[in-house]
mmCIF file of C-alpha atoms and ligand atoms in Angstrom:
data_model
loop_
_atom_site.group_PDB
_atom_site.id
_atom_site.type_symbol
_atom_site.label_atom_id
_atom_site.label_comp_id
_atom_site.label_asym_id
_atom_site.label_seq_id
_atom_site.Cartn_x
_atom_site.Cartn_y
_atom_site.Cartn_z
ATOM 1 C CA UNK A 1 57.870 34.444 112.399
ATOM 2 C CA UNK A 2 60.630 31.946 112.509
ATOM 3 C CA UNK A 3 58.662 29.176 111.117
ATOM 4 C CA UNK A 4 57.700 31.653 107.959
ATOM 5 C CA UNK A 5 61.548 32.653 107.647
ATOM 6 C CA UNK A 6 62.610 29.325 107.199
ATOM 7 C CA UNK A 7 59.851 28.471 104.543
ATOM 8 C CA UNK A 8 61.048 31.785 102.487
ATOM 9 C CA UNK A 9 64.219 30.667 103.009
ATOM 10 C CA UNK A 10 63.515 26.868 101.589
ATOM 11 C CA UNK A 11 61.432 28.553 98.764
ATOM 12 C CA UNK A 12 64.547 30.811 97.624
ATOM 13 C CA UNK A 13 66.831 27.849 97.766
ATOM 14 C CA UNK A 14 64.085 26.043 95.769
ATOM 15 C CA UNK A 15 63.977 28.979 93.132
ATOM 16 C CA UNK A 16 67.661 29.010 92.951
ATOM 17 C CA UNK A 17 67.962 25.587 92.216
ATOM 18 C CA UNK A 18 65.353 26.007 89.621
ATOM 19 C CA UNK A 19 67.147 28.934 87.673
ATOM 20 C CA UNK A 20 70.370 27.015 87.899
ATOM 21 C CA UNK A 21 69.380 23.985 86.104
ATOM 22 C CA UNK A 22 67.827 26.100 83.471
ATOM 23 C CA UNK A 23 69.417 27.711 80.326
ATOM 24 C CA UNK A 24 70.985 29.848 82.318
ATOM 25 C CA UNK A 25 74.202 27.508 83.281
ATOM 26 C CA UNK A 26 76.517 29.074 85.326
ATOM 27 C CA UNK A 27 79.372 30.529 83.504
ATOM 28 C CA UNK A 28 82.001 30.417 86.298
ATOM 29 C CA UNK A 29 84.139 27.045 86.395
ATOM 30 C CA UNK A 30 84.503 27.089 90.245
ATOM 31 C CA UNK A 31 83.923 23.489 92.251
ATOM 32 C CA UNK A 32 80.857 22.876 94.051
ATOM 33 C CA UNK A 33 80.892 23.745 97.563
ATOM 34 C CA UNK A 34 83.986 26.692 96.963
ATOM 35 C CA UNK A 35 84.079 30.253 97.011
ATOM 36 C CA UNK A 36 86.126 30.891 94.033
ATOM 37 C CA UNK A 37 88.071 34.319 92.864
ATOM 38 C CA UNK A 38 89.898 35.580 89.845
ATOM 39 C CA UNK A 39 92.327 38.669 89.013
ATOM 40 C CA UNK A 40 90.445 39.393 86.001
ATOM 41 C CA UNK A 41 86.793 40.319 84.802
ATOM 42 C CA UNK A 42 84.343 37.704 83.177
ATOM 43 C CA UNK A 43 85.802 34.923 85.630
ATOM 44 C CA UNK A 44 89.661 35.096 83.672
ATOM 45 C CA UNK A 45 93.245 35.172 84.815
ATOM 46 C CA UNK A 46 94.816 33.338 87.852
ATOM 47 C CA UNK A 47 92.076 31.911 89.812
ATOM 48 C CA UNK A 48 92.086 30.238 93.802
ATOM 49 C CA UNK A 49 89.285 28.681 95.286
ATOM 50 C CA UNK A 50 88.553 28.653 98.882
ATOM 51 C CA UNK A 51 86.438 25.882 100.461
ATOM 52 C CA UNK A 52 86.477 27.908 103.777
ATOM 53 C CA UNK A 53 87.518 31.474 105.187
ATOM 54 C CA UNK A 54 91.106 33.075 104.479
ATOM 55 C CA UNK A 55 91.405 36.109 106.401
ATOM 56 C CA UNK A 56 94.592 36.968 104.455
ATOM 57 C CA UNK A 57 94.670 36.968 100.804
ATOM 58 C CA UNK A 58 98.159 36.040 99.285
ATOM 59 C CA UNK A 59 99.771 39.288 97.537
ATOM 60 C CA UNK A 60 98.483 37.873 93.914
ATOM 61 C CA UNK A 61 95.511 37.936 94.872
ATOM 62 C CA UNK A 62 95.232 40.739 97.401
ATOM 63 C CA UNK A 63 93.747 43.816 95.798
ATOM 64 C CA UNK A 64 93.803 42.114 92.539
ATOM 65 C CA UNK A 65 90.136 40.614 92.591
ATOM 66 C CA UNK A 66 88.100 41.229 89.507
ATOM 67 C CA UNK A 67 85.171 38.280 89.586
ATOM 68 C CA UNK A 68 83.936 36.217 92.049
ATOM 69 C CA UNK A 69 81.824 33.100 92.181
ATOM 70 C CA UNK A 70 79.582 31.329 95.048
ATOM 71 C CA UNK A 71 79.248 28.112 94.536
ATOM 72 C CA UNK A 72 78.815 27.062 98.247
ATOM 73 C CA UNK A 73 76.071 24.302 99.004
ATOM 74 C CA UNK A 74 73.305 25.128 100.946
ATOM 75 C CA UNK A 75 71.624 23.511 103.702
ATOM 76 C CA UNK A 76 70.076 23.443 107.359
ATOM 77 C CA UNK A 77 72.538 26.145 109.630
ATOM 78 C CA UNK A 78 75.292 25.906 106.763
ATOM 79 C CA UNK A 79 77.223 29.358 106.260
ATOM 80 C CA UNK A 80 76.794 29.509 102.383
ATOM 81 C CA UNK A 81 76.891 33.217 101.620
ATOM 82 C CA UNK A 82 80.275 34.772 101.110
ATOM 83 C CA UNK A 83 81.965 38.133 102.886
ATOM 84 C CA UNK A 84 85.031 39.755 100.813
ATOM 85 C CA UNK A 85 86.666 42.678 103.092
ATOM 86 C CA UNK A 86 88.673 45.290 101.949
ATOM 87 C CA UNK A 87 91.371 45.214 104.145
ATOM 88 C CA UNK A 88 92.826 41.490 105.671
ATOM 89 C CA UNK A 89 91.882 40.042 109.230
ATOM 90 C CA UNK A 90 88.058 40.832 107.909
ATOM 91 C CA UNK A 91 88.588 44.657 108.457
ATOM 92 C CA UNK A 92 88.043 47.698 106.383
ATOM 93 C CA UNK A 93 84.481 46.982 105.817
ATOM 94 C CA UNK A 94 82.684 44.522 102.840
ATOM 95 C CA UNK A 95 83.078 45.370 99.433
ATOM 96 C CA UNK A 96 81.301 42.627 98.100
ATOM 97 C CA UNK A 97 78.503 39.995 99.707
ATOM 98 C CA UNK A 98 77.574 37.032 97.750
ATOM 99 C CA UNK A 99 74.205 34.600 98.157
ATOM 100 C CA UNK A 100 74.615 31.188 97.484
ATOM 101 C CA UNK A 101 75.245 30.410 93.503
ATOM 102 C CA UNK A 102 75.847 34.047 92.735
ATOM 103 C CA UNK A 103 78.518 34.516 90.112
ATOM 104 C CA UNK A 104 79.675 38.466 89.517
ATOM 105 C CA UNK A 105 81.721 38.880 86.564
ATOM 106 C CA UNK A 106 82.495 42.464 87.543
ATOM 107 C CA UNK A 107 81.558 45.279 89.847
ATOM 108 C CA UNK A 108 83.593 48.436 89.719
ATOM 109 C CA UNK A 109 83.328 49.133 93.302
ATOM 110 C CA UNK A 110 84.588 46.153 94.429
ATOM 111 C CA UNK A 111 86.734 45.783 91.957
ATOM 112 C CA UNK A 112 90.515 45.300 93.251
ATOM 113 C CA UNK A 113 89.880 46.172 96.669
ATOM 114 C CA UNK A 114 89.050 42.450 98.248
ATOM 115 C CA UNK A 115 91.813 41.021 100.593
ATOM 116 C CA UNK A 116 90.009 38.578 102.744
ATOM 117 C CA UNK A 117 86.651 36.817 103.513
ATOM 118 C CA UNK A 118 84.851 34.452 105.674
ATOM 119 C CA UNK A 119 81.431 32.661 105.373
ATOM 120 C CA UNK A 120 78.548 33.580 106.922
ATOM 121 C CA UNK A 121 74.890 32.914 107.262
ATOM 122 C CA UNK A 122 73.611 36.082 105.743
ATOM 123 C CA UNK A 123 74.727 39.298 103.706
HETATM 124 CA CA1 CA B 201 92.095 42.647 88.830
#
């Protein structure tokens, strides 16, 4: 069971990787290997980017989140999905959980509710 995990896991990465060099480019200008978030919809207004965990979003961007990019890098035991908690210190429960390349340009219920996150191996 472990063995066939790990092959649907390399197969997903594989199809990822696929899709991303496509036509579909990614829209979000966020650096390779950083979790990247914005005050605004459509990946727009002040942006940070976080190459690891901050478990306590600065006021400008606490409760002010509006689109969110993935763009950690995959690989053997690497945490490269993405956590966002509603309230700091990784409490109040997750409002938003993001694989590996996924860019969301809006959700309305997580929408202004994020105030920290940490990386983790799965959502
Ligand atoms: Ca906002």
């Amino acid at each position: 069971m472990k063995r066939f995990t790990a092959l649907l896991a390399a197969v997903l990465v594989s199809a990822g990787g696929v899709l991303a060099t496509s036509s579909t480019a990614q829209a979000a200008s966020c650096r390779s290997g950083y979790f990247c978030v914005w005050t605004h919809a459509n990946f727009d207004g002040m942006k940070i980017e976080h190459s690891g965990d901050d478990h306590w979003w600065e006021g400008n961007m606490s409760n002010q989140d509006s689109s969110w990019a993935n763009h950690g890098v995959s690989g053997p035991g690497v945490k490269d999905h993405v956590k966002i908690y509603d309230g700091r210190k990784l409490t109040g429960g997750v409002t938003l959980c993001l694989g590996p390349g996924q860019e969301v340009s809006y959700n309305a219920r997580a929408n202004d509710k994020g105030s920290s996150h940490t990386w983790t191996s799965g959502c």
